[in-house]
PDB file of C-alpha atoms in Angstrom:
ATOM      1  CA  MET A 137       1.023  -7.057  17.410  1.00 82.00           C
ATOM      2  CA  THR A 138      -3.897  -7.719  18.015  1.00 90.00           C
ATOM      3  CA  LYS A 139      -4.954  -9.052  14.124  1.00 90.00           C
ATOM      4  CA  SER A 140      -7.421  -6.661  14.580  1.00 92.00           C
ATOM      5  CA  THR A 141      -4.107  -4.632  14.598  1.00 92.00           C
ATOM      6  CA  ARG A 142      -2.470  -6.270  11.250  1.00 92.00           C
ATOM      7  CA  ASN A 143      -6.655  -6.212   9.350  1.00 93.00           C
ATOM      8  CA  THR A 144      -6.272  -2.306   9.232  1.00 94.00           C
ATOM      9  CA  LEU A 145      -1.773  -1.837   8.388  1.00 93.00           C
ATOM     10  CA  ARG A 146      -2.806  -4.571   5.569  1.00 94.00           C
ATOM     11  CA  ILE A 147      -5.905  -2.350   5.178  1.00 95.00           C
ATOM     12  CA  ALA A 148      -4.113   1.011   5.081  1.00 95.00           C
ATOM     13  CA  SER A 149      -1.250  -0.961   2.140  1.00 95.00           C
ATOM     14  CA  ILE A 150      -4.051  -2.157   0.292  1.00 94.00           C
ATOM     15  CA  VAL A 151      -5.653   1.865  -0.194  1.00 94.00           C
ATOM     16  CA  LEU A 152      -2.648   3.392  -0.707  1.00 93.00           C
ATOM     17  CA  ALA A 153      -1.983   0.823  -3.700  1.00 93.00           C
ATOM     18  CA  ILE A 154      -4.921   1.478  -5.355  1.00 93.00           C
ATOM     19  CA  LEU A 155      -5.367   5.394  -5.148  1.00 91.00           C
ATOM     20  CA  VAL A 156      -1.430   4.928  -6.678  1.00 91.00           C
ATOM     21  CA  ILE A 157      -3.654   2.828  -9.181  1.00 91.00           C
ATOM     22  CA  LEU A 158      -6.183   4.473 -10.232  1.00 90.00           C
ATOM     23  CA  MET A 159      -3.805   7.845 -10.257  1.00 89.00           C
ATOM     24  CA  ASP A 160      -1.893   6.642 -12.779  1.00 88.00           C
ATOM     25  CA  LEU A 161      -4.528   5.718 -14.664  1.00 89.00           C
ATOM     26  CA  GLY A 162      -5.453   9.270 -14.412  1.00 86.00           C
ATOM     27  CA  ILE A 163      -8.378   8.413 -13.010  1.00 88.00           C
ATOM     28  CA  ILE A 164      -8.229  10.782 -10.045  1.00 84.00           C
ATOM     29  CA  PRO A 165      -6.011  13.454  -9.807  1.00 84.00           C
ATOM     30  CA  ASN A 166      -2.898  13.550  -8.950  1.00 79.00           C
ATOM     31  CA  ILE A 167      -2.742  13.586  -4.843  1.00 76.00           C
ATOM     32  CA  VAL A 168       1.078  13.953  -3.956  1.00 76.00           C
ATOM     33  CA  ASN A 169       3.726  13.262  -6.348  1.00 81.00           C
ATOM     34  CA  TYR A 170       4.962  10.684  -4.882  1.00 84.00           C
ATOM     35  CA  HIS A 171       3.828   7.841  -5.930  1.00 85.00           C
ATOM     36  CA  PHE A 172       7.473   5.521  -5.963  1.00 89.00           C
ATOM     37  CA  TRP A 173       7.838   6.221  -2.264  1.00 90.00           C
ATOM     38  CA  VAL A 174       3.499   5.725  -1.032  1.00 90.00           C
ATOM     39  CA  MET A 175       4.132   1.915  -3.147  1.00 93.00           C
ATOM     40  CA  VAL A 176       7.080   2.246  -0.674  1.00 94.00           C
ATOM     41  CA  ILE A 177       5.161   3.094   1.906  1.00 94.00           C
ATOM     42  CA  ALA A 178       2.553   0.236   0.945  1.00 94.00           C
ATOM     43  CA  TYR A 179       4.627  -2.676   0.139  1.00 95.00           C
ATOM     44  CA  PHE A 180       6.311  -1.874   4.280  1.00 95.00           C
ATOM     45  CA  LEU A 181       3.118  -2.134   5.742  1.00 93.00           C
ATOM     46  CA  LEU A 182       1.722  -5.305   4.205  1.00 92.00           C
ATOM     47  CA  VAL A 183       5.480  -6.609   5.059  1.00 93.00           C
ATOM     48  CA  LEU A 184       5.201  -5.071   8.790  1.00 92.00           C
ATOM     49  CA  SER A 185       1.402  -7.082   8.772  1.00 92.00           C
ATOM     50  CA  ILE A 186       2.875 -10.568   7.752  1.00 90.00           C
ATOM     51  CA  ARG A 187       5.938 -10.487  10.211  1.00 81.00           C
ATOM     52  CA  SER A 188       4.418  -9.521  12.992  1.00 59.00           C
TER      53      SER A 188
END
């Protein structure tokens, strides 16, 4: 995996995590009702970018 791919995965995981946090705080309306699974995907992308 190239460095740019890893950076893209990290940015995507951070953006997903920030979106879920903002939805939980009520700052932005709920886009999806699956907060837990979105956070799991964000964590998986982060782990994938670190391990590869």
